[in-house]
JSON list of C-alpha atoms in Angstrom, two decimals:
[
{"chain": "A", "resi": 1, "resn": "MET", "atom": "CA", "xyz": [3.07, -11.97, 22.89]},
{"chain": "A", "resi": 2, "resn": "ALA", "atom": "CA", "xyz": [3.45, -8.22, 23.46]},
{"chain": "A", "resi": 3, "resn": "HIS", "atom": "CA", "xyz": [6.30, -8.17, 20.91]},
{"chain": "A", "resi": 4, "resn": "VAL", "atom": "CA", "xyz": [4.11, -9.90, 18.32]},
{"chain": "A", "resi": 5, "resn": "LEU", "atom": "CA", "xyz": [1.26, -7.43, 18.92]},
{"chain": "A", "resi": 6, "resn": "ALA", "atom": "CA", "xyz": [3.63, -4.44, 18.75]},
{"chain": "A", "resi": 7, "resn": "LEU", "atom": "CA", "xyz": [5.11, -5.67, 15.48]},
{"chain": "A", "resi": 8, "resn": "GLY", "atom": "CA", "xyz": [1.66, -6.27, 14.01]},
{"chain": "A", "resi": 9, "resn": "ILE", "atom": "CA", "xyz": [0.54, -2.76, 14.97]},
{"chain": "A", "resi": 10, "resn": "THR", "atom": "CA", "xyz": [3.73, -1.24, 13.52]},
{"chain": "A", "resi": 11, "resn": "VAL", "atom": "CA", "xyz": [3.37, -3.05, 10.19]},
{"chain": "A", "resi": 12, "resn": "TYR", "atom": "CA", "xyz": [-0.35, -2.29, 10.01]},
{"chain": "A", "resi": 13, "resn": "THR", "atom": "CA", "xyz": [0.18, 1.43, 10.70]},
{"chain": "A", "resi": 14, "resn": "VAL", "atom": "CA", "xyz": [3.02, 1.87, 8.21]},
{"chain": "A", "resi": 15, "resn": "ILE", "atom": "CA", "xyz": [1.22, 0.04, 5.39]},
{"chain": "A", "resi": 16, "resn": "PHE", "atom": "CA", "xyz": [-2.12, 1.72, 6.16]},
{"chain": "A", "resi": 17, "resn": "LEU", "atom": "CA", "xyz": [-0.60, 5.20, 5.98]},
{"chain": "A", "resi": 18, "resn": "LEU", "atom": "CA", "xyz": [1.27, 4.38, 2.78]},
{"chain": "A", "resi": 19, "resn": "GLU", "atom": "CA", "xyz": [-1.78, 2.90, 1.06]},
{"chain": "A", "resi": 20, "resn": "LEU", "atom": "CA", "xyz": [-4.39, 5.47, 2.08]},
{"chain": "A", "resi": 21, "resn": "PRO", "atom": "CA", "xyz": [-3.30, 8.12, -0.47]},
{"chain": "A", "resi": 22, "resn": "ASP", "atom": "CA", "xyz": [-2.15, 5.55, -3.04]},
{"chain": "A", "resi": 23, "resn": "LYS", "atom": "CA", "xyz": [-3.38, 5.09, -6.61]},
{"chain": "A", "resi": 24, "resn": "THR", "atom": "CA", "xyz": [-4.93, 1.72, -5.83]},
{"chain": "A", "resi": 25, "resn": "ALA", "atom": "CA", "xyz": [-7.11, 3.29, -3.14]},
{"chain": "A", "resi": 26, "resn": "LEU", "atom": "CA", "xyz": [-8.14, 5.92, -5.69]},
{"chain": "A", "resi": 27, "resn": "ALA", "atom": "CA", "xyz": [-8.92, 3.18, -8.22]},
{"chain": "A", "resi": 28, "resn": "ALA", "atom": "CA", "xyz": [-11.11, 1.34, -5.70]},
{"chain": "A", "resi": 29, "resn": "LEU", "atom": "CA", "xyz": [-12.82, 4.59, -4.81]},
{"chain": "A", "resi": 30, "resn": "LEU", "atom": "CA", "xyz": [-13.56, 5.39, -8.46]},
{"chain": "A", "resi": 31, "resn": "LEU", "atom": "CA", "xyz": [-14.77, 1.87, -9.22]},
{"chain": "A", "resi": 32, "resn": "ALA", "atom": "CA", "xyz": [-17.05, 1.94, -6.18]},
{"chain": "A", "resi": 33, "resn": "THR", "atom": "CA", "xyz": [-18.80, 5.03, -7.51]},
{"chain": "A", "resi": 34, "resn": "ARG", "atom": "CA", "xyz": [-19.84, 3.06, -10.62]},
{"chain": "A", "resi": 35, "resn": "HIS", "atom": "CA", "xyz": [-20.31, -0.52, -9.37]},
{"chain": "A", "resi": 36, "resn": "ARG", "atom": "CA", "xyz": [-21.64, -2.48, -6.42]},
{"chain": "A", "resi": 37, "resn": "PRO", "atom": "CA", "xyz": [-19.13, -2.22, -3.56]},
{"chain": "A", "resi": 38, "resn": "LEU", "atom": "CA", "xyz": [-18.74, -5.91, -2.64]},
{"chain": "A", "resi": 39, "resn": "PRO", "atom": "CA", "xyz": [-17.29, -7.15, -5.97]},
{"chain": "A", "resi": 40, "resn": "VAL", "atom": "CA", "xyz": [-14.94, -4.15, -6.09]},
{"chain": "A", "resi": 41, "resn": "PHE", "atom": "CA", "xyz": [-13.71, -4.85, -2.56]},
{"chain": "A", "resi": 42, "resn": "LEU", "atom": "CA", "xyz": [-13.32, -8.60, -3.15]},
{"chain": "A", "resi": 43, "resn": "GLY", "atom": "CA", "xyz": [-11.35, -8.02, -6.36]},
{"chain": "A", "resi": 44, "resn": "ALA", "atom": "CA", "xyz": [-8.98, -5.58, -4.67]},
{"chain": "A", "resi": 45, "resn": "ALA", "atom": "CA", "xyz": [-8.67, -7.81, -1.58]},
{"chain": "A", "resi": 46, "resn": "GLY", "atom": "CA", "xyz": [-7.74, -10.83, -3.68]},
{"chain": "A", "resi": 47, "resn": "ALA", "atom": "CA", "xyz": [-5.02, -8.92, -5.50]},
{"chain": "A", "resi": 48, "resn": "PHE", "atom": "CA", "xyz": [-3.64, -7.60, -2.22]},
{"chain": "A", "resi": 49, "resn": "VAL", "atom": "CA", "xyz": [-3.31, -11.13, -0.81]},
{"chain": "A", "resi": 50, "resn": "ILE", "atom": "CA", "xyz": [-1.11, -12.15, -3.73]},
{"chain": "A", "resi": 51, "resn": "GLN", "atom": "CA", "xyz": [0.97, -8.97, -3.65]},
{"chain": "A", "resi": 52, "resn": "SER", "atom": "CA", "xyz": [1.54, -9.20, 0.12]},
{"chain": "A", "resi": 53, "resn": "ALA", "atom": "CA", "xyz": [2.67, -12.81, -0.25]},
{"chain": "A", "resi": 54, "resn": "VAL", "atom": "CA", "xyz": [5.14, -11.81, -2.98]},
{"chain": "A", "resi": 55, "resn": "ALA", "atom": "CA", "xyz": [6.49, -9.00, -0.78]},
{"chain": "A", "resi": 56, "resn": "VAL", "atom": "CA", "xyz": [6.94, -11.31, 2.23]},
{"chain": "A", "resi": 57, "resn": "VAL", "atom": "CA", "xyz": [8.78, -13.89, 0.13]},
{"chain": "A", "resi": 58, "resn": "ALA", "atom": "CA", "xyz": [11.07, -11.17, -1.26]},
{"chain": "A", "resi": 59, "resn": "GLY", "atom": "CA", "xyz": [11.69, -9.83, 2.24]},
{"chain": "A", "resi": 60, "resn": "SER", "atom": "CA", "xyz": [12.44, -13.34, 3.53]},
{"chain": "A", "resi": 61, "resn": "LEU", "atom": "CA", "xyz": [15.10, -13.76, 0.87]},
{"chain": "A", "resi": 62, "resn": "LEU", "atom": "CA", "xyz": [16.62, -10.41, 1.84]},
{"chain": "A", "resi": 63, "resn": "SER", "atom": "CA", "xyz": [16.67, -11.49, 5.50]},
{"chain": "A", "resi": 64, "resn": "LEU", "atom": "CA", "xyz": [19.30, -14.12, 4.68]},
{"chain": "A", "resi": 65, "resn": "LEU", "atom": "CA", "xyz": [21.81, -11.26, 4.56]},
{"chain": "A", "resi": 66, "resn": "PRO", "atom": "CA", "xyz": [23.53, -10.00, 7.77]},
{"chain": "A", "resi": 67, "resn": "ARG", "atom": "CA", "xyz": [21.26, -8.05, 10.19]},
{"chain": "A", "resi": 68, "resn": "ALA", "atom": "CA", "xyz": [23.08, -4.69, 10.40]},
{"chain": "A", "resi": 69, "resn": "PRO", "atom": "CA", "xyz": [23.22, -4.09, 6.64]},
{"chain": "A", "resi": 70, "resn": "ILE", "atom": "CA", "xyz": [19.55, -5.15, 6.33]},
{"chain": "A", "resi": 71, "resn": "ARG", "atom": "CA", "xyz": [18.51, -2.72, 9.10]},
{"chain": "A", "resi": 72, "resn": "ILE", "atom": "CA", "xyz": [20.39, 0.13, 7.45]},
{"chain": "A", "resi": 73, "resn": "GLY", "atom": "CA", "xyz": [19.25, -0.92, 3.97]},
{"chain": "A", "resi": 74, "resn": "ALA", "atom": "CA", "xyz": [15.62, -1.04, 5.12]},
{"chain": "A", "resi": 75, "resn": "GLY", "atom": "CA", "xyz": [16.02, 2.43, 6.61]},
{"chain": "A", "resi": 76, "resn": "LEU", "atom": "CA", "xyz": [17.50, 3.74, 3.39]},
{"chain": "A", "resi": 77, "resn": "LEU", "atom": "CA", "xyz": [14.69, 2.11, 1.43]},
{"chain": "A", "resi": 78, "resn": "PHE", "atom": "CA", "xyz": [12.14, 3.93, 3.58]},
{"chain": "A", "resi": 79, "resn": "LEU", "atom": "CA", "xyz": [13.96, 7.22, 2.90]},
{"chain": "A", "resi": 80, "resn": "VAL", "atom": "CA", "xyz": [13.87, 6.54, -0.84]},
{"chain": "A", "resi": 81, "resn": "MET", "atom": "CA", "xyz": [10.17, 5.66, -0.64]},
{"chain": "A", "resi": 82, "resn": "ALA", "atom": "CA", "xyz": [9.48, 8.90, 1.25]},
{"chain": "A", "resi": 83, "resn": "ALA", "atom": "CA", "xyz": [11.33, 10.89, -1.41]},
{"chain": "A", "resi": 84, "resn": "LEU", "atom": "CA", "xyz": [9.43, 9.11, -4.19]},
{"chain": "A", "resi": 85, "resn": "LEU", "atom": "CA", "xyz": [6.12, 9.77, -2.45]},
{"chain": "A", "resi": 86, "resn": "ILE", "atom": "CA", "xyz": [6.90, 13.47, -2.06]},
{"chain": "A", "resi": 87, "resn": "ARG", "atom": "CA", "xyz": [8.12, 13.70, -5.66]},
{"chain": "A", "resi": 88, "resn": "ARG", "atom": "CA", "xyz": [5.06, 11.89, -6.97]},
{"chain": "A", "resi": 89, "resn": "ASN", "atom": "CA", "xyz": [2.85, 14.15, -4.86]},
{"chain": "A", "resi": 90, "resn": "LEU", "atom": "CA", "xyz": [4.40, 17.27, -6.33]},
{"chain": "A", "resi": 91, "resn": "ARG", "atom": "CA", "xyz": [4.04, 16.02, -9.92]},
{"chain": "A", "resi": 92, "resn": "LYS", "atom": "CA", "xyz": [0.78, 14.13, -9.59]},
{"chain": "A", "resi": 93, "resn": "ASP", "atom": "CA", "xyz": [-1.90, 14.56, -12.20]},
{"chain": "A", "resi": 94, "resn": "GLU", "atom": "CA", "xyz": [-5.16, 13.05, -10.99]},
{"chain": "A", "resi": 95, "resn": "ALA", "atom": "CA", "xyz": [-6.76, 13.38, -14.42]},
{"chain": "A", "resi": 96, "resn": "GLU", "atom": "CA", "xyz": [-4.27, 10.84, -15.83]},
{"chain": "A", "resi": 97, "resn": "GLU", "atom": "CA", "xyz": [-5.06, 8.35, -13.06]},
{"chain": "A", "resi": 98, "resn": "GLU", "atom": "CA", "xyz": [-8.81, 8.69, -13.59]},
{"chain": "A", "resi": 99, "resn": "GLN", "atom": "CA", "xyz": [-8.33, 8.20, -17.33]},
{"chain": "A", "resi": 100, "resn": "ALA", "atom": "CA", "xyz": [-6.28, 5.02, -16.71]},
{"chain": "A", "resi": 101, "resn": "VAL", "atom": "CA", "xyz": [-9.04, 3.65, -14.45]},
{"chain": "A", "resi": 102, "resn": "GLU", "atom": "CA", "xyz": [-11.68, 4.40, -17.10]},
{"chain": "A", "resi": 103, "resn": "GLN", "atom": "CA", "xyz": [-9.61, 2.67, -19.82]},
{"chain": "A", "resi": 104, "resn": "GLU", "atom": "CA", "xyz": [-9.20, -0.43, -17.68]},
{"chain": "A", "resi": 105, "resn": "GLU", "atom": "CA", "xyz": [-12.88, -0.39, -16.91]},
{"chain": "A", "resi": 106, "resn": "ALA", "atom": "CA", "xyz": [-13.74, -0.35, -20.58]},
{"chain": "A", "resi": 107, "resn": "LYS", "atom": "CA", "xyz": [-11.71, -3.56, -21.02]},
{"chain": "A", "resi": 108, "resn": "HIS", "atom": "CA", "xyz": [-13.52, -5.41, -18.24]},
{"chain": "A", "resi": 109, "resn": "GLN", "atom": "CA", "xyz": [-17.25, -5.42, -17.74]},
{"chain": "A", "resi": 110, "resn": "ARG", "atom": "CA", "xyz": [-17.26, -7.15, -14.35]},
{"chain": "A", "resi": 111, "resn": "PRO", "atom": "CA", "xyz": [-16.24, -5.05, -11.32]},
{"chain": "A", "resi": 112, "resn": "PHE", "atom": "CA", "xyz": [-14.47, -7.97, -9.56]},
{"chain": "A", "resi": 113, "resn": "VAL", "atom": "CA", "xyz": [-12.20, -8.60, -12.56]},
{"chain": "A", "resi": 114, "resn": "THR", "atom": "CA", "xyz": [-11.62, -4.89, -13.08]},
{"chain": "A", "resi": 115, "resn": "ALA", "atom": "CA", "xyz": [-10.72, -4.25, -9.43]},
{"chain": "A", "resi": 116, "resn": "PHE", "atom": "CA", "xyz": [-8.49, -7.34, -9.23]},
{"chain": "A", "resi": 117, "resn": "SER", "atom": "CA", "xyz": [-6.67, -6.45, -12.46]},
{"chain": "A", "resi": 118, "resn": "LEU", "atom": "CA", "xyz": [-6.13, -2.80, -11.56]},
{"chain": "A", "resi": 119, "resn": "VAL", "atom": "CA", "xyz": [-4.81, -3.52, -8.07]},
{"chain": "A", "resi": 120, "resn": "PHE", "atom": "CA", "xyz": [-2.73, -6.52, -9.12]},
{"chain": "A", "resi": 121, "resn": "VAL", "atom": "CA", "xyz": [-0.93, -4.55, -11.84]},
{"chain": "A", "resi": 122, "resn": "ALA", "atom": "CA", "xyz": [-0.65, -1.31, -9.87]},
{"chain": "A", "resi": 123, "resn": "GLU", "atom": "CA", "xyz": [0.89, -2.93, -6.79]},
{"chain": "A", "resi": 124, "resn": "TRP", "atom": "CA", "xyz": [3.97, -4.38, -8.53]},
{"chain": "A", "resi": 125, "resn": "GLY", "atom": "CA", "xyz": [6.90, -2.40, -7.14]},
{"chain": "A", "resi": 126, "resn": "ASP", "atom": "CA", "xyz": [4.50, -0.10, -5.29]},
{"chain": "A", "resi": 127, "resn": "LEU", "atom": "CA", "xyz": [5.58, 1.64, -2.08]},
{"chain": "A", "resi": 128, "resn": "THR", "atom": "CA", "xyz": [3.45, -0.64, 0.08]},
{"chain": "A", "resi": 129, "resn": "GLN", "atom": "CA", "xyz": [4.90, -3.76, -1.52]},
{"chain": "A", "resi": 130, "resn": "LEU", "atom": "CA", "xyz": [8.45, -2.48, -1.05]},
{"chain": "A", "resi": 131, "resn": "ALA", "atom": "CA", "xyz": [7.68, -1.47, 2.54]},
{"chain": "A", "resi": 132, "resn": "THR", "atom": "CA", "xyz": [6.23, -4.92, 3.29]},
{"chain": "A", "resi": 133, "resn": "ALA", "atom": "CA", "xyz": [9.36, -6.57, 1.89]},
{"chain": "A", "resi": 134, "resn": "ALA", "atom": "CA", "xyz": [11.60, -4.24, 3.92]},
{"chain": "A", "resi": 135, "resn": "LEU", "atom": "CA", "xyz": [9.64, -4.91, 7.13]},
{"chain": "A", "resi": 136, "resn": "GLN", "atom": "CA", "xyz": [9.82, -8.68, 6.55]},
{"chain": "A", "resi": 137, "resn": "ALA", "atom": "CA", "xyz": [13.56, -8.47, 5.86]},
{"chain": "A", "resi": 138, "resn": "ARG", "atom": "CA", "xyz": [14.06, -6.55, 9.09]},
{"chain": "A", "resi": 139, "resn": "TYR", "atom": "CA", "xyz": [11.81, -8.49, 11.47]},
{"chain": "A", "resi": 140, "resn": "GLN", "atom": "CA", "xyz": [11.72, -11.96, 9.83]},
{"chain": "A", "resi": 141, "resn": "GLN", "atom": "CA", "xyz": [8.17, -12.67, 10.99]},
{"chain": "A", "resi": 142, "resn": "PRO", "atom": "CA", "xyz": [6.43, -13.72, 7.75]},
{"chain": "A", "resi": 143, "resn": "VAL", "atom": "CA", "xyz": [3.03, -14.59, 9.20]},
{"chain": "A", "resi": 144, "resn": "ILE", "atom": "CA", "xyz": [2.73, -11.39, 11.26]},
{"chain": "A", "resi": 145, "resn": "VAL", "atom": "CA", "xyz": [4.03, -9.14, 8.48]},
{"chain": "A", "resi": 146, "resn": "PHE", "atom": "CA", "xyz": [1.79, -10.80, 5.88]},
{"chain": "A", "resi": 147, "resn": "LEU", "atom": "CA", "xyz": [-1.35, -10.64, 8.04]},
{"chain": "A", "resi": 148, "resn": "ALA", "atom": "CA", "xyz": [-0.79, -7.07, 9.26]},
{"chain": "A", "resi": 149, "resn": "ALA", "atom": "CA", "xyz": [0.12, -5.74, 5.81]},
{"chain": "A", "resi": 150, "resn": "THR", "atom": "CA", "xyz": [-2.81, -7.50, 4.14]},
{"chain": "A", "resi": 151, "resn": "LEU", "atom": "CA", "xyz": [-5.24, -6.33, 6.83]},
{"chain": "A", "resi": 152, "resn": "ALA", "atom": "CA", "xyz": [-4.02, -2.74, 6.39]},
{"chain": "A", "resi": 153, "resn": "LEU", "atom": "CA", "xyz": [-4.48, -2.96, 2.62]},
{"chain": "A", "resi": 154, "resn": "TRP", "atom": "CA", "xyz": [-7.96, -4.45, 3.05]},
{"chain": "A", "resi": 155, "resn": "THR", "atom": "CA", "xyz": [-8.88, -1.70, 5.51]},
{"chain": "A", "resi": 156, "resn": "VAL", "atom": "CA", "xyz": [-7.92, 1.03, 3.06]},
{"chain": "A", "resi": 157, "resn": "SER", "atom": "CA", "xyz": [-9.84, -0.74, 0.28]},
{"chain": "A", "resi": 158, "resn": "ALA", "atom": "CA", "xyz": [-12.89, -1.04, 2.51]},
{"chain": "A", "resi": 159, "resn": "ILE", "atom": "CA", "xyz": [-12.71, 2.66, 3.38]},
{"chain": "A", "resi": 160, "resn": "ALA", "atom": "CA", "xyz": [-12.34, 3.66, -0.27]},
{"chain": "A", "resi": 161, "resn": "VAL", "atom": "CA", "xyz": [-15.17, 1.40, -1.40]},
{"chain": "A", "resi": 162, "resn": "ALA", "atom": "CA", "xyz": [-17.50, 2.39, 1.45]},
{"chain": "A", "resi": 163, "resn": "LEU", "atom": "CA", "xyz": [-17.00, 6.10, 1.05]},
{"chain": "A", "resi": 164, "resn": "GLY", "atom": "CA", "xyz": [-16.86, 6.14, -2.74]},
{"chain": "A", "resi": 165, "resn": "ASN", "atom": "CA", "xyz": [-16.23, 9.56, -4.17]},
{"chain": "A", "resi": 166, "resn": "ARG", "atom": "CA", "xyz": [-16.90, 11.28, -0.82]},
{"chain": "A", "resi": 167, "resn": "LEU", "atom": "CA", "xyz": [-13.46, 10.39, 0.56]},
{"chain": "A", "resi": 168, "resn": "GLY", "atom": "CA", "xyz": [-11.79, 12.82, -1.83]},
{"chain": "A", "resi": 169, "resn": "THR", "atom": "CA", "xyz": [-13.88, 15.70, -0.54]},
{"chain": "A", "resi": 170, "resn": "TRP", "atom": "CA", "xyz": [-13.45, 14.88, 3.14]},
{"chain": "A", "resi": 171, "resn": "ILE", "atom": "CA", "xyz": [-9.72, 14.16, 3.27]},
{"chain": "A", "resi": 172, "resn": "PRO", "atom": "CA", "xyz": [-7.46, 15.90, 0.75]},
{"chain": "A", "resi": 173, "resn": "GLU", "atom": "CA", "xyz": [-4.96, 13.55, -0.88]},
{"chain": "A", "resi": 174, "resn": "ARG", "atom": "CA", "xyz": [-1.88, 15.80, -0.61]},
{"chain": "A", "resi": 175, "resn": "PRO", "atom": "CA", "xyz": [-1.82, 16.06, 3.23]},
{"chain": "A", "resi": 176, "resn": "LEU", "atom": "CA", "xyz": [-2.24, 12.28, 3.48]},
{"chain": "A", "resi": 177, "resn": "GLN", "atom": "CA", "xyz": [0.71, 11.68, 1.17]},
{"chain": "A", "resi": 178, "resn": "LEU", "atom": "CA", "xyz": [2.89, 14.14, 3.06]},
{"chain": "A", "resi": 179, "resn": "ALA", "atom": "CA", "xyz": [1.93, 12.51, 6.37]},
{"chain": "A", "resi": 180, "resn": "ALA", "atom": "CA", "xyz": [2.82, 9.09, 4.95]},
{"chain": "A", "resi": 181, "resn": "ALA", "atom": "CA", "xyz": [6.18, 10.47, 3.76]},
{"chain": "A", "resi": 182, "resn": "ALA", "atom": "CA", "xyz": [6.86, 11.91, 7.22]},
{"chain": "A", "resi": 183, "resn": "VAL", "atom": "CA", "xyz": [6.10, 8.55, 8.85]},
{"chain": "A", "resi": 184, "resn": "MET", "atom": "CA", "xyz": [8.47, 6.82, 6.41]},
{"chain": "A", "resi": 185, "resn": "VAL", "atom": "CA", "xyz": [11.26, 9.28, 7.25]},
{"chain": "A", "resi": 186, "resn": "LEU", "atom": "CA", "xyz": [10.76, 8.66, 10.98]},
{"chain": "A", "resi": 187, "resn": "VAL", "atom": "CA", "xyz": [10.77, 4.87, 10.49]},
{"chain": "A", "resi": 188, "resn": "ALA", "atom": "CA", "xyz": [13.86, 5.16, 8.27]},
{"chain": "A", "resi": 189, "resn": "LEU", "atom": "CA", "xyz": [15.75, 7.19, 10.86]},
{"chain": "A", "resi": 190, "resn": "ALA", "atom": "CA", "xyz": [14.73, 4.78, 13.62]},
{"chain": "A", "resi": 191, "resn": "LEU", "atom": "CA", "xyz": [15.94, 1.80, 11.55]},
{"chain": "A", "resi": 192, "resn": "ILE", "atom": "CA", "xyz": [19.22, 3.40, 10.51]},
{"chain": "A", "resi": 193, "resn": "THR", "atom": "CA", "xyz": [20.09, 4.53, 14.04]},
{"chain": "A", "resi": 194, "resn": "GLY", "atom": "CA", "xyz": [19.01, 1.21, 15.56]},
{"chain": "A", "resi": 195, "resn": "LEU", "atom": "CA", "xyz": [16.18, 2.66, 17.65]},
{"chain": "A", "resi": 196, "resn": "LEU", "atom": "CA", "xyz": [13.70, 0.30, 15.97]},
{"chain": "A", "resi": 197, "resn": "GLY", "atom": "CA", "xyz": [14.31, -3.17, 17.20]}
]
């Protein structure tokens, strides 16, 4: 039971830190400044359920490969994700993201549909989806990985929706992204060296 709890906490923490500074959290935050929070949250939450399930299935297929290469591959994937996060952070243009959210909003009048569509499309191949697949491939615990990853994504959505545009003034995005990248590097090194389980 302690192993299950530890794995759940690990998955939750990694996915939470990756999602907090992500574009989908920003989209939920922006939508929540213009619409009622509950439909925005429910739309994002529904999309996250589907994307987490896709990631767990992909990770389960990867887990059919031998354990040592998967452990090292997962570690390398975390290193790549950290590099992509840092690179994206250095080149990020928030104005473009806000413009994309506004264009999507113009297409959809209902906040639930808008939030669902934005998150569903944005999460394909996203760092959190890749991390969820890598964690499932490594630990082969689909229920725990799915529940912990989904709960982490829902938590970030709830924070973004609840705080609306205030989150951006309280917690700068760049330090959060760099912290997430640092966590990914540590997890990658632990996986590659075999320190993580």
